Amino acid sequence: MIRLDRVTKAFGSVVAVDSVDMEVPAGAVCVLLGPSGCGKTTTMKMINRLIAPSSGKIYIDGRDTSGIDDVQLRRSIGYVIQQIGLFPNKTVEDNIRVVPDLLGWDRKRSRARAAELLRLVNLDPAIFLHRYPKELSGGQQQRVGVARALAADPPVLLMDEPFGAIDPINREVIQDEFMKLQAELKKTVVFVSHDIDEAVKMASHIAIFREGRLIQYDKPDNILAHPLNAFVAEFVGSDRTLKRLRLIKVGDVMLSEPPRVRAEDSLDTAAALMEEHGHISIVMVGPRGRARGVVRLEAARGKKGLVAEHVDKLPGLVNVQDDLRTAVSTMFTHDVTWLACVDDDGFYKGYITQRGITHVLGAAYRDR
Amino acid sequence: MASSLHTVARVSLIAMAFALGAYLQSRGLLTSILRHWGDVVYLTRQHLWLVALSGTLAIVVGIPLGVLMTRQGFERFADIATQLVNLGTTIPTLAILALAMSVLGIGAPPAIFGLFALTLLPIVLNTVAGLRTVPGHLLEAARGMGMAKWQILLRVELPNAAFVILAGIRTALAINVGTAPLAFLIGGGGLGELIFTGIDLMEPGMLLAGAIPTALLAILIDFVIGQCQYWLVPRGVNPLR
């Protein structure tokens, strides 16, 4: 847990950070967001005292950081920077071993740790341990950068636009990998970014800065749904409601326990079920409940026969784990207003409608 | 490409050495050079001694001086020092030796001091230049990970500047070996004794007996430091590997 208590930094007469109060809970990913020069990086660097606060206190797990030796403090905090900053004179292994070495771990242990971390960031130790940074791609370098920051297993991780210098495609991949890692390791992360999309994707908390002041500090969905003022609203973008799509899972919006038919059911049964629920189509499932196809009302009504004879292909599926953005995108792709939702094994779990999505997004505004 | 160039260089060097040998032999110079063999061995040792002492002194003083000039609070001195150094290089070597002699008297000490002063400059300049090219973000990463200042210097700055620093030492020692014959003029000994005496007596054999070992020494030292550069600088920051 990190707590900032009225932290201020003045460079001469310029106040870079002005009396910031905030608390980052343990295990949270807090993204400090804002235009350049807003004080977000300065705020982050005050946590490991690369910049000493002019006034105010910073506590990590209840301990006042000003009472800890700067060098000792930094060794207990992981640090990742945009330029990556791998030491070109050291191999990947030695780069990862920097902090363990400083802490006086024995060689065997730190070497084993380096190999373990490389595997964690999806790099094969057999290939990469003894390479030099110049022999790696940008994405690989930043993976090593993250591994290096995690080397001594620090509870807190500071990341200064860590993925900013990586090309967009690899950036997405590395962000996903990092989130997976974070779900496992549950570090307390303070992450500086100027990219709202990155923030929405990564953050459990977003802090928006402007001219040295903390303007709004909240969960991403709240920031997007209820920007505090015009500045925040403009910063997060006029499409902020669309950005919220990313934050909500299909499983939270879908209607579960949906009506369904089987291949051997008669068309009468199917038509009756649809009319009962007011639907114009119904999903046909296989013997164990996997979504197999769809029967339309106009195809079933007044006809004799079995469902299996009149089934159409399903026009696209979503996984319950997907976010709404994916669901909406799939709907647009197939020009439909509803989608069948399945779990990882393909079992039919429910359906999601455009109406349902807009209802959920709108709820945040109606509650006010 | 590079290796074929090397082969060409090697073959032409051997051809030149052979041609030189044949020429010297035909003029009867080889025998007159060999007549000075005893002197050559003795003076080469003396020459090496001058070079080693002044060079080592220059390295031992020059690198710390260069490091100091890049430390926080000393940067202003670095610029002033650079200007002074540049000014210093315009003073003729002989003048430096003469000045050293006027203070330290005649013999090896003023010669060593003069050579030291001459060798110091490129070493300091290259140390400063090498340390300044270490990117700021490396220092920030090092600081952010909890390295103390001396650890940043030893583990990050010096290894990353090593190639440029060694290049400075290479230049400096090449100058040193080539200038060392002048030491004879202030009584410092060395192969200059054969060269200048050879000139004065108009005896080319004697002159060459001093000049050829001097040239060979210069090549040898350049080669040795080149190898140091190749093997000592970590592969990740070594443009030669």
XYZ file of C-alpha atoms in Angstrom:
609
model
C 0.000 0.000 0.000
C 1.321 3.431 -0.938
C 0.032 6.613 0.626
C 0.902 10.142 -0.431
C 0.191 12.749 2.183
C 0.072 16.318 0.851
C 3.148 15.727 -1.266
C 4.535 18.831 -2.924
C 7.524 19.407 -5.154
C 8.732 22.828 -6.133
C 11.631 23.435 -8.509
C 12.575 26.984 -7.608
C 9.385 28.962 -7.990
C 7.749 26.380 -10.235
C 5.432 24.038 -8.373
C 5.619 20.743 -10.248
C 3.442 18.765 -7.851
C 1.016 20.566 -5.624
C -0.157 18.957 -2.397
C -1.131 15.569 -3.769
C -3.051 13.201 -1.513
C -3.676 9.689 -2.698
C -3.667 6.114 -1.586
C -2.840 3.153 -3.782
C -4.157 -0.072 -2.256
C -1.928 -3.156 -2.223
C -2.190 -5.108 -5.452
C -3.666 -2.179 -7.389
C -2.439 -0.886 -10.705
C -2.635 2.868 -10.382
C -2.099 4.755 -13.623
C -0.992 8.361 -13.296
C -2.415 10.060 -16.334
C -2.223 13.527 -17.778
C -0.708 15.740 -20.451
C 3.062 16.263 -20.412
C 4.257 18.549 -17.678
C 1.321 17.742 -15.418
C 3.493 16.359 -12.616
C 2.694 12.676 -13.030
C 6.296 11.568 -13.568
C 7.559 13.785 -10.766
C 4.953 12.280 -8.472
C 6.077 8.782 -9.383
C 9.762 9.590 -8.912
C 9.075 10.933 -5.465
C 7.912 7.482 -4.411
C 11.422 6.028 -4.806
C 12.945 9.390 -3.959
C 14.702 9.853 -7.280
C 13.182 13.248 -6.626
C 12.945 14.316 -3.013
C 9.596 15.897 -2.086
C 9.737 19.533 -0.985
C 7.118 18.790 1.605
C 4.657 16.091 2.530
C 5.190 12.432 3.336
C 5.044 9.210 1.372
C 4.324 5.958 3.163
C 4.875 2.477 1.783
C 3.119 -0.168 3.857
C 2.829 2.385 6.613
C 6.543 3.232 6.673
C 7.587 6.805 6.090
C 9.985 6.599 3.119
C 11.922 9.672 4.221
C 13.178 7.624 7.152
C 14.709 4.955 4.898
C 18.105 5.305 3.208
C 17.448 6.310 -0.434
C 19.577 3.529 -1.879
C 18.002 0.854 0.324
C 14.539 2.156 -0.487
C 15.134 1.962 -4.241
C 16.406 -1.594 -4.020
C 13.061 -2.575 -2.539
C 11.072 -0.958 -5.357
C 11.018 -2.250 -8.939
C 11.679 0.433 -11.535
C 10.956 0.322 -15.261
C 11.571 3.287 -17.573
C 10.467 4.150 -21.070
C 13.970 4.004 -22.546
C 14.231 0.580 -20.892
C 17.748 1.343 -19.704
C 19.214 -2.143 -19.937
C 22.950 -1.898 -19.356
C 24.533 -2.600 -22.754
C 27.756 -3.830 -21.161
C 25.939 -6.595 -19.314
C 24.262 -9.737 -20.596
C 20.548 -10.247 -20.104
C 21.326 -12.463 -17.132
C 23.581 -9.894 -15.512
C 21.051 -7.153 -16.144
C 18.400 -9.114 -14.302
C 20.852 -9.886 -11.522
C 21.636 -6.231 -10.823
C 19.395 -5.747 -7.796
C 19.924 -9.259 -6.342
C 23.670 -8.546 -6.624
C 23.250 -5.249 -4.845
C 21.335 -7.034 -2.122
C 24.135 -9.571 -1.797
C 22.319 -12.703 -2.954
C 24.629 -15.567 -3.757
C 25.390 -16.190 -7.413
C 23.591 -19.469 -7.707
C 20.351 -18.103 -6.379
C 20.379 -14.961 -8.508
C 21.180 -16.971 -11.632
C 18.316 -19.327 -11.024
C 16.109 -16.314 -10.429
C 17.170 -14.737 -13.738
C 16.223 -17.876 -15.660
C 12.932 -18.146 -13.813
C 12.053 -14.527 -14.595
C 12.875 -14.897 -18.277
C 10.426 -17.767 -18.497
C 7.886 -15.606 -16.680
C 8.120 -12.916 -19.375
C 7.957 -15.508 -22.158
C 11.598 -15.505 -23.203
C 13.486 -18.777 -23.458
C 16.388 -18.672 -20.985
C 18.428 -21.040 -23.126
C 18.374 -18.492 -25.930
C 18.365 -15.169 -24.136
C 20.293 -15.450 -20.860
C 23.666 -14.780 -22.400
C 22.681 -12.314 -25.061
C 23.504 -8.646 -24.887
C 20.735 -6.026 -25.007
C 21.760 -4.903 -28.500
C 20.937 -8.392 -29.745
C 17.283 -8.092 -28.677
C 14.284 -6.416 -30.303
C 12.592 -3.515 -28.539
C 9.802 -5.712 -27.247
C 12.229 -8.325 -25.967
C 14.289 -5.629 -24.298
C 11.331 -4.291 -22.379
C 10.361 -7.806 -21.310
C 13.840 -8.086 -19.843
C 13.323 -4.618 -18.346
C 10.222 -5.863 -16.553
C 12.000 -9.053 -15.473
C 14.846 -6.959 -14.100
C 12.445 -4.843 -12.072
C 10.887 -7.979 -10.612
C 14.212 -9.641 -9.834
C 14.277 -9.166 -6.079
C 10.510 -9.633 -5.848
C 9.735 -6.088 -4.704
C 6.182 -5.476 -3.470
C 6.014 -2.164 -5.316
C 6.679 -1.521 -8.991
C 7.131 1.909 -10.545
C 6.742 2.087 -14.306
C 7.440 5.258 -16.271
C 5.638 4.912 -19.612
C 7.178 1.462 -19.914
C 5.556 0.496 -23.188
C 5.640 3.919 -24.812
C 8.611 3.215 -27.056
C 7.341 -0.108 -28.361
C 5.497 -0.408 -31.668
C 1.691 -0.588 -31.335
C 1.312 -4.271 -32.154
C 3.947 -5.458 -29.722
C 2.707 -2.947 -27.170
C -0.692 -4.653 -27.041
C 0.956 -8.033 -26.629
C 3.258 -6.868 -23.866
C 0.428 -5.083 -22.083
C -1.601 -8.289 -22.120
C 1.367 -10.288 -20.885
C 1.987 -7.813 -18.135
C -1.623 -7.935 -17.006
C -1.452 -11.697 -16.879
C 1.726 -11.463 -14.844
C 0.188 -8.879 -12.548
C -2.881 -11.052 -11.952
C -0.473 -13.665 -10.659
C 2.032 -11.531 -8.776
C -0.336 -8.857 -7.410
C 2.292 -6.144 -7.091
C 1.318 -2.643 -6.152
C 2.010 -0.819 -9.386
C 2.294 2.877 -10.050
C 2.297 3.389 -13.776
C 2.818 6.679 -15.600
C 1.104 7.037 -18.949
C -0.305 9.681 -21.216
C -2.423 7.216 -23.133
C -6.008 6.944 -21.917
C -6.541 3.664 -23.760
C -3.557 2.108 -22.067
C -4.823 3.416 -18.729
C -8.302 1.990 -19.238
C -6.786 -1.320 -20.212
C -4.298 -1.651 -17.362
C -5.578 0.353 -14.453
C -7.531 -0.610 -11.408
C -7.268 3.056 -10.427
C -6.652 6.133 -12.541
C -5.260 9.385 -11.223
C -5.657 12.348 -13.544
C -3.164 15.166 -13.141
C -3.158 18.677 -14.451
C -0.597 21.373 -13.723
C 0.728 19.565 -10.683
C -2.636 18.912 -9.126
C -4.445 15.615 -8.757
C -7.784 16.369 -10.404
C -9.587 13.061 -10.150
C -8.653 9.732 -8.628
C -11.082 6.901 -9.121
C -11.781 3.554 -10.742
C -11.515 3.674 -14.532
C -15.223 3.161 -15.102
C -16.112 6.029 -12.794
C -13.605 8.330 -14.459
C -15.093 7.509 -17.843
C -18.703 7.613 -16.715
C -18.442 10.602 -14.422
C -15.543 12.870 -15.346
C -15.260 15.444 -12.593
C -14.911 18.464 -14.831
C -14.529 19.602 -18.405
C -10.768 19.003 -18.374
C -11.113 15.362 -17.404
C -13.991 14.886 -19.824
C -11.919 16.314 -22.646
C -8.828 14.374 -21.645
C -10.561 11.016 -21.566
C -12.184 11.825 -24.893
C -15.658 12.377 -26.288
C -15.892 8.647 -26.965
C -15.415 7.898 -23.285
C -18.595 5.840 -23.095
C -17.265 3.623 -25.858
C -14.055 3.217 -23.876
C -16.135 1.831 -21.033
C -16.993 -1.103 -23.272
C -13.540 -2.367 -22.522
C -14.138 -2.454 -18.805
C -17.246 -4.610 -18.802
C -17.259 -8.343 -19.443
C -19.837 -10.027 -21.630
C -20.676 -12.335 -18.760
C -21.833 -9.394 -16.651
C -24.301 -8.141 -19.236
C -25.632 -11.275 -20.918
C -28.983 -12.783 -20.065
C -28.244 -16.193 -18.666
C -30.390 -19.295 -18.544
C -31.530 -18.661 -22.111
C -34.206 -20.723 -23.845
C -32.719 -23.329 -26.163
C -33.724 -26.212 -28.381
C -32.125 -29.464 -29.377
C -31.700 -30.954 -32.811
C -34.354 -33.587 -32.181
C -36.998 -31.088 -30.941
C -39.886 -30.358 -33.259
C -40.294 -26.987 -34.931
C -43.540 -26.508 -33.002
C -41.653 -26.639 -29.706
C -39.117 -24.156 -31.024
C -41.796 -21.742 -32.262
C -43.677 -22.000 -28.975
C -40.511 -21.280 -26.960
C -39.719 -18.241 -29.080
C -43.193 -16.829 -28.787
C -43.151 -17.415 -25.055
C -39.987 -15.325 -24.704
C -40.853 -12.861 -27.433
C -37.755 -13.828 -29.466
C -37.469 -14.124 -33.225
C -34.760 -16.764 -33.108
C -33.489 -19.433 -30.777
C -30.181 -21.206 -30.324
C -29.917 -24.912 -30.957
C -27.493 -26.736 -28.665
C -25.766 -30.063 -29.021
C -26.325 -33.029 -26.718
C -24.059 -31.626 -24.005
C -25.124 -28.018 -24.360
C -22.673 -26.560 -26.873
C -24.119 -23.841 -29.125
C -24.575 -25.377 -32.584
C -26.861 -23.174 -34.641
C -29.878 -20.945 -34.736
C -33.509 -21.417 -35.756
C -35.506 -18.379 -36.879
C -39.130 -17.816 -36.020
C -40.273 -17.351 -39.616
C -38.610 -20.631 -40.538
C -40.249 -22.523 -37.685
C -43.746 -21.076 -37.441
C -46.474 -23.286 -38.870
C -44.043 -25.844 -40.253
C -43.749 -29.504 -39.491
C -40.451 -31.192 -38.922
C -37.419 -31.181 -36.666
C -35.203 -28.315 -35.596
C -32.207 -30.045 -37.161
C -33.717 -29.659 -40.632
C -34.136 -25.885 -40.430
C -31.126 -24.793 -38.480
C -28.899 -21.963 -39.702
C -25.318 -21.198 -38.856
C -24.786 -18.975 -35.822
C -23.738 -15.526 -37.041
C -20.826 -15.174 -34.623
C -20.235 -15.967 -31.000
C -18.631 -14.215 -28.047
C -16.880 -15.663 -25.084
C -18.294 -14.701 -21.687
C -14.748 -13.589 -20.751
C -14.561 -11.112 -23.631
C -15.201 -7.443 -23.032
C -18.136 -5.587 -24.495
C -15.924 -3.968 -27.079
C -15.353 -7.347 -28.651
C -19.056 -8.143 -28.443
C -20.084 -4.893 -30.131
C -17.420 -5.340 -32.763
C -18.696 -8.854 -33.499
C -22.278 -7.568 -33.739
C -21.241 -4.875 -36.215
C -19.237 -7.373 -38.223
C -22.196 -9.722 -38.651
C -24.896 -7.031 -38.741
C -26.854 -8.562 -35.869
C -28.365 -7.132 -32.705
C -27.738 -10.094 -30.469
C -25.057 -12.722 -29.959
C -24.905 -16.092 -28.328
C -22.400 -16.214 -25.477
C -20.315 -19.319 -24.796
C -17.681 -20.273 -22.279
C -14.182 -21.501 -23.076
C -15.516 -24.990 -23.883
C -18.212 -23.706 -26.229
C -21.139 -24.317 -23.899
C -24.064 -21.986 -24.480
C -24.300 -19.683 -21.471
C -26.577 -16.857 -22.505
C -27.135 -14.126 -25.021
C -26.266 -10.490 -25.205
C -28.239 -7.805 -27.034
C -27.425 -4.304 -28.208
C -30.274 -3.064 -26.086
C -28.793 -4.806 -23.058
C -25.413 -3.171 -23.653
C -26.779 0.332 -24.010
C -28.900 -0.267 -20.936
C -25.895 -1.219 -18.833
C -23.781 1.688 -20.103
C -26.653 4.089 -19.535
C -27.283 2.846 -16.010
C -24.261 4.759 -14.765
C -25.910 8.004 -15.851
C -29.443 7.232 -14.719
C -28.257 6.449 -11.191
C -27.043 9.987 -10.756
C 35.888 -8.135 -46.312
C 37.789 -7.070 -43.217
C 39.835 -10.237 -43.109
C 40.801 -9.981 -46.771
C 41.917 -6.409 -46.113
C 43.965 -7.725 -43.230
C 45.588 -10.303 -45.484
C 46.437 -7.650 -48.046
C 47.917 -5.451 -45.329
C 49.912 -8.306 -43.889
C 51.285 -9.432 -47.243
C 52.262 -5.905 -48.260
C 53.873 -5.332 -44.864
C 55.989 -8.429 -45.263
C 56.874 -7.395 -48.827
C 57.891 -3.951 -47.623
C 59.982 -5.381 -44.783
C 61.663 -7.670 -47.275
C 62.317 -4.840 -49.727
C 63.685 -2.687 -46.910
C 65.954 -5.507 -45.777
C 67.192 -6.059 -49.317
C 67.803 -2.336 -49.778
C 69.670 -2.006 -46.478
C 71.743 -5.050 -47.239
C 72.679 -3.753 -50.696
C 73.811 -0.430 -49.180
C 75.776 -2.254 -46.511
C 73.585 -0.608 -43.859
C 72.422 -3.831 -42.276
C 75.875 -4.658 -41.024
C 76.358 -1.150 -39.684
C 72.989 -1.334 -37.907
C 73.889 -4.664 -36.393
C 77.142 -3.221 -35.198
C 75.083 -1.206 -32.716
C 73.180 -4.253 -31.483
C 74.415 -3.983 -27.920
C 73.407 -0.310 -27.753
C 70.061 -1.060 -29.336
C 69.173 -3.621 -26.663
C 70.309 -1.389 -23.820
C 68.660 1.757 -25.134
C 65.442 -0.001 -26.081
C 65.144 -1.103 -22.499
C 65.757 2.455 -21.354
C 63.288 3.765 -23.926
C 60.620 1.328 -22.775
C 61.265 2.296 -19.214
C 60.652 5.971 -20.043
C 57.472 5.122 -21.922
C 56.155 2.707 -19.311
C 56.767 5.006 -16.392
C 55.374 8.164 -17.973
C 52.505 6.263 -19.593
C 51.460 4.453 -16.435
C 51.650 7.683 -14.503
C 49.501 9.390 -17.107
C 46.882 6.605 -17.001
C 46.831 6.507 -13.226
C 46.397 10.262 -13.028
C 44.422 10.853 -16.217
C 41.473 8.503 -15.725
C 40.629 9.667 -12.199
C 41.038 13.242 -13.389
C 38.638 12.603 -16.247
C 36.192 10.911 -13.880
C 36.416 13.843 -11.496
C 35.685 16.293 -14.260
C 32.420 14.543 -15.103
C 31.188 14.473 -11.505
C 28.402 16.754 -10.496
C 29.712 20.142 -9.491
C 32.893 19.753 -11.516
C 31.441 20.053 -15.003
C 32.418 23.711 -15.192
C 36.011 22.793 -14.512
C 35.843 20.255 -17.288
C 35.186 22.937 -19.868
C 37.965 25.140 -18.535
C 40.298 22.164 -18.389
C 39.416 21.184 -21.941
C 40.301 24.663 -23.114
C 43.594 24.536 -21.213
C 44.359 21.143 -22.642
C 43.653 22.294 -26.151
C 45.938 25.218 -25.554
C 48.507 22.825 -24.129
C 48.584 20.697 -27.252
C 49.646 23.696 -29.289
C 52.866 24.015 -27.277
C 55.632 22.147 -29.108
C 56.791 18.976 -27.426
C 60.348 20.196 -27.353
C 59.217 23.285 -25.461
C 57.511 21.123 -22.875
C 60.693 19.114 -22.434
C 62.750 22.301 -22.199
C 60.371 23.707 -19.599
C 60.503 20.463 -17.635
C 64.271 20.524 -17.793
C 64.470 24.078 -16.528
C 62.527 23.039 -13.439
C 63.639 19.456 -12.850
C 67.169 19.604 -14.217
C 68.801 17.123 -16.550
C 68.191 13.368 -16.752
C 65.297 10.943 -16.697
C 62.909 12.761 -14.300
C 62.252 15.801 -16.521
C 61.934 13.495 -19.532
C 59.402 11.354 -17.745
C 57.537 14.403 -16.556
C 57.460 15.901 -20.043
C 56.217 12.665 -21.599
C 53.691 12.289 -18.798
C 52.288 15.773 -19.437
C 52.031 15.044 -23.132
C 50.348 11.665 -22.602
C 47.971 12.918 -19.970
C 45.978 15.134 -22.308
C 44.401 12.593 -24.666
C 43.684 10.268 -21.775
C 41.818 12.913 -19.783
C 39.957 14.154 -22.847
C 38.849 10.688 -23.892
C 37.844 9.731 -20.368
C 35.640 12.814 -20.193
C 34.246 12.212 -23.683
C 33.621 8.516 -22.979
C 31.818 9.164 -19.717
C 29.723 11.907 -21.267
C 28.430 9.610 -23.988
C 26.917 7.221 -21.435
C 23.181 7.886 -21.950
C 21.342 9.611 -19.145
C 18.648 6.977 -18.997
C 21.218 4.327 -18.053
C 22.244 6.433 -15.099
C 18.613 6.953 -14.180
C 17.903 3.232 -14.368
C 20.970 2.537 -12.242
C 19.956 5.114 -9.668
C 16.353 3.930 -9.689
C 17.453 0.370 -8.983
C 19.375 1.460 -5.944
C 23.012 1.674 -7.025
C 25.182 3.967 -4.955
C 27.214 6.581 -6.834
C 30.431 4.581 -6.818
C 28.549 1.508 -8.007
C 27.094 3.473 -10.899
C 30.617 4.618 -11.801
C 32.198 1.171 -11.615
C 29.372 -0.955 -12.988
C 27.749 1.317 -15.530
C 29.764 4.387 -16.463
C 33.295 3.033 -16.774
C 32.372 -0.206 -18.612
C 30.310 1.773 -21.096
C 33.051 4.358 -21.566
C 35.862 1.790 -21.616
C 36.182 1.630 -25.384
C 36.629 5.380 -25.769
C 38.952 5.572 -22.778
C 41.166 2.818 -24.187
C 41.163 4.590 -27.543
C 42.539 7.626 -25.706
C 45.239 5.525 -24.076
C 46.134 4.061 -27.454
C 46.582 7.483 -29.018
C 48.407 8.773 -25.982
C 50.944 5.952 -25.892
C 51.532 6.177 -29.628
C 52.424 9.828 -29.141
C 54.499 8.900 -26.117
C 56.648 6.295 -27.874
C 57.174 8.579 -30.851
C 58.163 11.507 -28.703
C 60.373 9.604 -26.282
C 63.499 9.918 -28.516
C 63.477 13.636 -27.723
C 64.251 12.690 -24.112
C 67.863 12.242 -25.228
C 68.086 15.992 -25.765
C 67.656 16.617 -22.046
C 69.743 13.692 -20.973
C 66.927 11.245 -20.499
C 68.460 8.479 -22.615
C 66.490 6.107 -24.793
C 66.714 5.300 -28.488
C 67.003 9.011 -29.250
C 70.634 8.643 -28.345
C 71.261 6.581 -31.484
C 69.032 8.701 -33.678
C 70.423 12.108 -32.788
C 74.003 10.902 -32.581
C 73.502 9.220 -35.956
C 72.294 12.504 -37.416
C 75.124 14.460 -35.912
C 77.756 12.017 -37.104
C 75.973 11.644 -40.463
C 75.964 7.919 -39.903
C 72.733 6.482 -41.325
C 73.378 3.024 -39.858
C 73.379 4.412 -36.356
C 70.359 6.592 -37.079
C 68.386 3.611 -38.357
C 69.519 1.478 -35.423
C 67.581 3.966 -33.286
C 64.721 4.769 -35.640
C 63.683 1.232 -36.616
C 63.280 -0.068 -33.042
C 61.374 3.123 -32.177
C 58.948 2.505 -35.001
C 58.617 -1.167 -34.085
C 57.935 -0.266 -30.468
C 55.191 2.128 -31.538
C 53.565 -0.564 -33.654
C 53.919 -3.139 -30.899
C 52.358 -0.951 -28.221
C 49.527 0.054 -30.542
C 48.915 -3.636 -31.216
C 48.929 -4.562 -27.530
C 46.440 -1.851 -26.611
C 44.319 -2.726 -29.613
C 44.126 -6.269 -28.258
C 43.235 -4.918 -24.825
C 40.459 -2.919 -26.445
C 39.218 -6.008 -28.202
C 39.277 -8.359 -25.242
C 38.724 -6.146 -22.201
C 35.720 -4.130 -23.381
C 32.488 -6.114 -22.857
C 31.036 -7.502 -26.081
C 27.773 -5.601 -25.646
C 29.509 -2.230 -25.976
C 32.444 -3.215 -28.149
C 32.122 -2.055 -31.760
C 34.977 -4.399 -32.737
C 33.159 -7.573 -31.697
